[in-house]
Coordinates of C-alpha atoms and ligand atoms in Angstrom, one line a residue:
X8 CA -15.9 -27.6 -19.9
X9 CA -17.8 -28.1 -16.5
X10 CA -15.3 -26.4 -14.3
X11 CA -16.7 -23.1 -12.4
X12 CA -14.6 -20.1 -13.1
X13 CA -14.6 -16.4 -11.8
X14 CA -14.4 -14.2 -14.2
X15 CA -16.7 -11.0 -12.3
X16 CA -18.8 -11.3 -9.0
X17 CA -21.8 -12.3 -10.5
X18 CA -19.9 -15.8 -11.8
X19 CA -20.4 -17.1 -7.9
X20 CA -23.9 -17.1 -6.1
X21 CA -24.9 -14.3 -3.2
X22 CA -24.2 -17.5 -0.9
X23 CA -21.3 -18.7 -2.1
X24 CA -19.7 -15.3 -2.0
X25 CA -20.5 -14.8 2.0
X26 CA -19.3 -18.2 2.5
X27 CA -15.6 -17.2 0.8
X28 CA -15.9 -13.8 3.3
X29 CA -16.9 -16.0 6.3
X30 CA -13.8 -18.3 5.2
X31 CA -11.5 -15.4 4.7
X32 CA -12.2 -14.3 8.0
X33 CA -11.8 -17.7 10.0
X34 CA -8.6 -18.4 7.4
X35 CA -7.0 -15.0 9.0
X36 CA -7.9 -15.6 12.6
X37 CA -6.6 -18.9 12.5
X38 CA -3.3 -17.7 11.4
X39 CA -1.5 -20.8 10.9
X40 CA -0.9 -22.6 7.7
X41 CA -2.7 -25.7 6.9
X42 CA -2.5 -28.5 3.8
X43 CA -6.4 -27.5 2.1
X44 CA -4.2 -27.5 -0.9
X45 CA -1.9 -29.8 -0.8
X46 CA -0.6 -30.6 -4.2
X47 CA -2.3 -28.1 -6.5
X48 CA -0.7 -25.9 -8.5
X49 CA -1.8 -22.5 -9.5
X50 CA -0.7 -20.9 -12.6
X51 CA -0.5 -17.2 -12.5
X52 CA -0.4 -15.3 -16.5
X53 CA 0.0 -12.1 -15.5
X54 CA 0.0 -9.6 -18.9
X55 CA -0.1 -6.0 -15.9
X56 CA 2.2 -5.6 -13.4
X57 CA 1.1 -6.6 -9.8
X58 CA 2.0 -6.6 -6.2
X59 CA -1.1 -7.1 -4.0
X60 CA -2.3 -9.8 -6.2
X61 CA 0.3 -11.4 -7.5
X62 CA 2.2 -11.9 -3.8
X63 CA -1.1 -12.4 -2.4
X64 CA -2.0 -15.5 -4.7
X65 CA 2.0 -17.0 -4.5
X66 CA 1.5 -16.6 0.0
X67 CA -1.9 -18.2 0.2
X68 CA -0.7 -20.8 -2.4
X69 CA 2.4 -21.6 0.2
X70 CA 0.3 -21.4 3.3
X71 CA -2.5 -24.2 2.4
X72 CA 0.6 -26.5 1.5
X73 CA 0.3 -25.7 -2.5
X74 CA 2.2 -24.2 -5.1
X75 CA 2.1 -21.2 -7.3
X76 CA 3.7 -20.8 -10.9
X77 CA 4.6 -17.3 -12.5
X78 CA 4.1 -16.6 -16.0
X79 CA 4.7 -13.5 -18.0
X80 CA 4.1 -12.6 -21.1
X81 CA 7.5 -12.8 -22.0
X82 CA 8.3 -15.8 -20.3
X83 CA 5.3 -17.9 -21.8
X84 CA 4.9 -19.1 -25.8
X85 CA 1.5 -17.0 -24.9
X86 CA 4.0 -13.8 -25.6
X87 CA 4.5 -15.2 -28.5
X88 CA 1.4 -15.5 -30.4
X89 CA 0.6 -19.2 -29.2
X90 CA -3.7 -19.2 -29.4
X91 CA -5.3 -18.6 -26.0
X92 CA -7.4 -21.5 -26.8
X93 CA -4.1 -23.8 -27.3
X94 CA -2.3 -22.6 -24.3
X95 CA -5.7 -23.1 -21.6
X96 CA -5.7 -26.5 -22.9
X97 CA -2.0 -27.3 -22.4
X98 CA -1.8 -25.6 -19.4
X99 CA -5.1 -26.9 -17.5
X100 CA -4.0 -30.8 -18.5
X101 CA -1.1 -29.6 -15.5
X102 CA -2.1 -27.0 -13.3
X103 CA -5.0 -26.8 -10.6
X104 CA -6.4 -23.3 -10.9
X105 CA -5.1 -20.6 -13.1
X106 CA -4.9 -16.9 -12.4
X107 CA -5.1 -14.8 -15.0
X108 CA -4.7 -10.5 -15.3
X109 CA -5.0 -9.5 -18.7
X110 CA -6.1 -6.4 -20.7
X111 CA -9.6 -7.6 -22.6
X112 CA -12.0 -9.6 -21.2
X113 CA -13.1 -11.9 -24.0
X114 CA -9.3 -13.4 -23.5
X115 CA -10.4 -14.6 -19.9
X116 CA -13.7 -16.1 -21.7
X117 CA -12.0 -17.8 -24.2
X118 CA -9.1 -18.6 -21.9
X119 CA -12.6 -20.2 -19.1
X120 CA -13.6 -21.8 -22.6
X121 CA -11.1 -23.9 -23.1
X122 CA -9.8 -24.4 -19.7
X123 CA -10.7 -28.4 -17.7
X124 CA -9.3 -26.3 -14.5
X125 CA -11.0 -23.1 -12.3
X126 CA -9.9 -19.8 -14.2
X127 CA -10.0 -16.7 -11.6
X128 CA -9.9 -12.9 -12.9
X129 CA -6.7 -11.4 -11.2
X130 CA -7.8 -8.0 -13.1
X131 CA -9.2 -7.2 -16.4
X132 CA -9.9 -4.0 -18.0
X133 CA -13.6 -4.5 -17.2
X134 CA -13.4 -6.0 -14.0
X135 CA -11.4 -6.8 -10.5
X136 CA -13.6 -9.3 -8.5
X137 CA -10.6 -10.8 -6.1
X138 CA -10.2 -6.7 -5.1
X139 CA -13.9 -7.0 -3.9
X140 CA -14.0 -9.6 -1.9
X141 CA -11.4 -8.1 0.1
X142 CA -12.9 -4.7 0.1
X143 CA -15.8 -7.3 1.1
X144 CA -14.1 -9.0 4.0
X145 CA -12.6 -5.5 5.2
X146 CA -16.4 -3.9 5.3
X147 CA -17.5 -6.9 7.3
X148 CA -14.6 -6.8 9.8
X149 CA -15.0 -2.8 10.7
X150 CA -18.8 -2.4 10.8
X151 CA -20.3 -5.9 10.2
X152 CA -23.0 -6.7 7.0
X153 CA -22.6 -4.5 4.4
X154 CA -26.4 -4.9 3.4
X155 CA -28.5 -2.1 3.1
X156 CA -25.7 0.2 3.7
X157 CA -24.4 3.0 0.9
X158 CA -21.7 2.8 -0.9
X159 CA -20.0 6.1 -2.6
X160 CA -17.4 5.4 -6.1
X161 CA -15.9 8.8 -6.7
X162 CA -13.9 8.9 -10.0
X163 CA -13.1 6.2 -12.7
X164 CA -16.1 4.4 -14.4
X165 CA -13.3 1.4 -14.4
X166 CA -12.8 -2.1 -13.7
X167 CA -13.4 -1.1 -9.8
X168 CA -15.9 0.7 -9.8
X169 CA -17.7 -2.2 -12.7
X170 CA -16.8 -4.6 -9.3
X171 CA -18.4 -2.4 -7.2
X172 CA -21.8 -2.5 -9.7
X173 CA -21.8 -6.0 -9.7
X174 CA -21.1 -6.1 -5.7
X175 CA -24.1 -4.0 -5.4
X176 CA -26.3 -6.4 -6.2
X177 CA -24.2 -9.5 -4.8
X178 CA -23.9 -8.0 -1.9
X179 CA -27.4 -5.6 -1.4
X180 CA -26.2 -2.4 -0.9
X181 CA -26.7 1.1 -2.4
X182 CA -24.0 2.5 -5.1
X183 CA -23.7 5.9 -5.9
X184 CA -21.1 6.6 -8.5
X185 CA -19.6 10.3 -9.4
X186 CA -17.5 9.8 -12.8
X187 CA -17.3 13.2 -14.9
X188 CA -18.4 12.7 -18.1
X189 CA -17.1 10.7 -20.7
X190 CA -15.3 8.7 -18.1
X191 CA -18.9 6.3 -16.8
X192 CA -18.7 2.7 -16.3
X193 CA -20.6 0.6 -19.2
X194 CA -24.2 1.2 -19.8
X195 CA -25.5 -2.0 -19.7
X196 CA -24.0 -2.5 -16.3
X197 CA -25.3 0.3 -14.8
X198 CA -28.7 -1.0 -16.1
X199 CA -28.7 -4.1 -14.4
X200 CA -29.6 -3.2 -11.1
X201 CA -31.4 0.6 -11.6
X202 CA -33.1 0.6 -8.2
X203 CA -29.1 0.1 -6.2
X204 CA -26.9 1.6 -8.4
X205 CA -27.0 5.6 -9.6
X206 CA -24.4 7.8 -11.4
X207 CA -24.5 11.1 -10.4
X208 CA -21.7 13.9 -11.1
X209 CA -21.2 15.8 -7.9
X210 CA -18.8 13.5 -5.7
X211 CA -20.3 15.8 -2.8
X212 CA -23.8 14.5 -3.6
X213 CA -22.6 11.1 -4.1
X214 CA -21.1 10.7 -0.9
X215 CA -23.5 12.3 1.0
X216 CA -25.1 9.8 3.7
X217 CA -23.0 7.0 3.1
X218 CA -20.9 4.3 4.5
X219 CA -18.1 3.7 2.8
X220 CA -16.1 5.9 -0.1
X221 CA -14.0 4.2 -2.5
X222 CA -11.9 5.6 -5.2
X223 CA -8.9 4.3 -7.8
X224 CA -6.4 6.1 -10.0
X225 CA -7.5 8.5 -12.5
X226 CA -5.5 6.5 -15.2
X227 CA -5.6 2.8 -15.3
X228 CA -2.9 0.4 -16.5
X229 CA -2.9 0.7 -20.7
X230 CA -4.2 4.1 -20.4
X231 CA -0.6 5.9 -19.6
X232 CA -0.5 7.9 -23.0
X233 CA -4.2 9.3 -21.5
X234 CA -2.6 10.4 -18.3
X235 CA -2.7 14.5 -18.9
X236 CA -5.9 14.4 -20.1
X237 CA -7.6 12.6 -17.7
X238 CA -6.4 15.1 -14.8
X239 CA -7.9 17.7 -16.0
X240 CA -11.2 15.5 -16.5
X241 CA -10.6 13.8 -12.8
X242 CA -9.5 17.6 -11.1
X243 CA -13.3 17.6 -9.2
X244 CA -12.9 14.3 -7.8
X245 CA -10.1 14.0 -5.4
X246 CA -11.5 12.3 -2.1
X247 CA -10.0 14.0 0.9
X248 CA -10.9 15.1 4.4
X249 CA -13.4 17.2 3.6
X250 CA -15.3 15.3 1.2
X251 CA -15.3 12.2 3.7
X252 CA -16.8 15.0 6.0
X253 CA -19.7 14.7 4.0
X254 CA -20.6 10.9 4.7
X255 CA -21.7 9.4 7.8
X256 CA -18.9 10.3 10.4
X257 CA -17.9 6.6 10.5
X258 CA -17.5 6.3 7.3
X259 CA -14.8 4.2 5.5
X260 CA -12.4 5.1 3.2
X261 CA -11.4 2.3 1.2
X262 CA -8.6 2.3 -1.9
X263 CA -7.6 -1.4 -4.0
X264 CA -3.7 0.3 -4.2
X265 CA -1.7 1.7 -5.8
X266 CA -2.4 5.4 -5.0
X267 CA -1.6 8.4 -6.4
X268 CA -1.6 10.6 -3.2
X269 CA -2.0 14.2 -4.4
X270 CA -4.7 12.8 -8.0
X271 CA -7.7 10.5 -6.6
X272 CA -7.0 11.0 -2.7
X273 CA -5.4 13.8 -0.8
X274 CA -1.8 13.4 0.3
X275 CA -3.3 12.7 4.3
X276 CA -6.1 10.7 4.0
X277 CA -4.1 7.3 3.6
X278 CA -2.0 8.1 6.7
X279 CA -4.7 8.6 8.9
X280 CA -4.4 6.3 12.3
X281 CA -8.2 4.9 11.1
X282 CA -7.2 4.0 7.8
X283 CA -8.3 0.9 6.6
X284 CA -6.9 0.5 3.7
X285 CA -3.6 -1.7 4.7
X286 CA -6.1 -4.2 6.0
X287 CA -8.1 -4.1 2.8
X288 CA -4.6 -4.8 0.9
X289 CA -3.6 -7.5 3.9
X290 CA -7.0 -8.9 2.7
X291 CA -6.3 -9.5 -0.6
X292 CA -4.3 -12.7 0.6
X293 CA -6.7 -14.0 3.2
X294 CA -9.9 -13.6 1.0
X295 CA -7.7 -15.4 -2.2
X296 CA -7.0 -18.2 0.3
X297 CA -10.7 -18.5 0.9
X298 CA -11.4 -18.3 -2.7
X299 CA -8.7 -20.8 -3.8
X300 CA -9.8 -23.3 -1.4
X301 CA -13.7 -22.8 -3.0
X302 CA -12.4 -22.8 -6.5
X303 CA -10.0 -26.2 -5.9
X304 CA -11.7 -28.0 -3.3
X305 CA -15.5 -27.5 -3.7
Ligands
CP418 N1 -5.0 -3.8 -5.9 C1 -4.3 -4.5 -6.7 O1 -4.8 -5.3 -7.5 O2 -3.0 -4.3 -6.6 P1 -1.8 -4.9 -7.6 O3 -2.0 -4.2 -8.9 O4 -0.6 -4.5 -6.9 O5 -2.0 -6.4 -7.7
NVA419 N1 -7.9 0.4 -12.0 C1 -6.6 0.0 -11.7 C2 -6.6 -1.0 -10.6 C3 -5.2 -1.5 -10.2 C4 -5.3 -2.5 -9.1 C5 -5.9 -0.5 -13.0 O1 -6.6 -1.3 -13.7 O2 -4.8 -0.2 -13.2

């Protein structure tokens, strides 16, 4: 099928992807609604629960004069066994653009496959690409160009901090990530760009010199059962006050949501007048405008 999908960062080009921030950041100084989508329908299969993503998508849907359709897994034939295969080409004959937040990967491939209609990764086990071009849009906003600045992951080797490899390179800056062991991000990843991206252990070395810190939970959705194991493998990397002493004192502290005040950041940080992290969420639905309108209209 010839339709462009995004299914992780490096799907769009290094100048497609500043065009969507640019976009996101006119889209949410102009304020207003507008008709860019008038008529299109988004379908939204959501298999995780959501809040930021799933409200963000169903707003900006409403505010460029479109409309947004909510599926679950229990509410779709998709529940039921129906073949991904079957239901992307049923459901792209109707809808626009389709959303998708699953567990595996290969389901959003084959789902892309099979799909006449723009498929968009609203979180996978292996990546979240709509989280970075808010965190993106947020970086830009606060400091300006994130190239050639340093980026610190403390924790999780998970679908953020994957996002955050592929951003490196997307986006040209320097990633240092401190995951304990067993708990990396995928080899291969971490081997495409060797010279930006570097996994250390210490989360004080990893931060050290750099511009913006970014964590996530300790235990992802699907890994509940893991929960008690993984604190005790995640007790060295909490980010608080002090460990954000350690980067530049300018520093940014950013966090996709939902926290776990007390596990991956300390229970003040996220209160903190300078916080950026409620514009990072508020940026979810600004930057998904931006990318709708690229993904429908381009
Ligand atoms: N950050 C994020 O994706 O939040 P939700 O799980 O609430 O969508
Ligand atoms: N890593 C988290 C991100 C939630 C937005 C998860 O997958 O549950």
């Amino acid at each position: 099928m010839s339709s462009r999908h995004f299914l992780n960062l490096l799907d769009l080009s290094k100048d497609e992807l500043q065009t969507i921030i640019a976009r996101a950041i006119e889209l949410k100084s102009l304020g207003l609604p507008s008709q860019t989508l008038s008529q299109k329908t988004l379908g939204l299969i959501f298999d995780k629960s959501s809040t930021r993503t799933r409200v963000a998508f169903e707003v900006a849907m409403t505010q460029l004069g479109g409309n947004s359709l909510f599926l679950s897994n229990q509410d779709s034939q998709l529940g039921r066994g129906e073949p991904v295969a079957d239901s992307a080409r049923v459901l792209s004959r109707m809808v626009d653009c389709l959303a998708i937040r699953t567990f595996d990967q290969a389901m959003l491939e084959e789902f892309a496959l099979h799909s006449n209609v723009p498929v968009i990764n609203a979180l996978s086990d292996d990546f979240h690409p709509c989280q970075l071009l808010a965190d993106m849009q947020t970086y830009v906003e606060h400091k300006g160009g994130i190239s050639g600045k340093t980026v610190s992951w403390i924790g999780d080797g998970n679908n953020m901090c994957q996002s955050y490899i592929n951003a490196a390179i997307q986006f040209d800056f320097e990633l240092k990530i401190a995951s304990p062991f067993g708990y990396e991000p995928r080899k291969d990843l971490l081997e495409l760009s060797p010279n930006r991206v570097s996994l250390l252990r210490s989360p004080s070395e990893a931060v050290a010199g750099s511009d913006l810190v970014v964590t996530d939970v300790w235990s992802s959705m699907g890994q509940e059962e893991e929960q008690a194991r993984r604190k005790l493998a995640f007790a060295d990397y909490q980010v608080t006050e002090e460990l954000m002493s350690k980067a530049h004192s300018d520093a940014l502290f950013m966090h996709c949501l939902p926290a776990h005040r007390g596990e991956e950041v300390s229970t003040k940080l996220l209160d903190r007048e300078d916080c950026v992290v409620w514009d990072e969420a508020e940026n979810r639905m600004h930057s998904q405008k931006a990318l709708l309108e690229f993904m429908l209209n381009s």
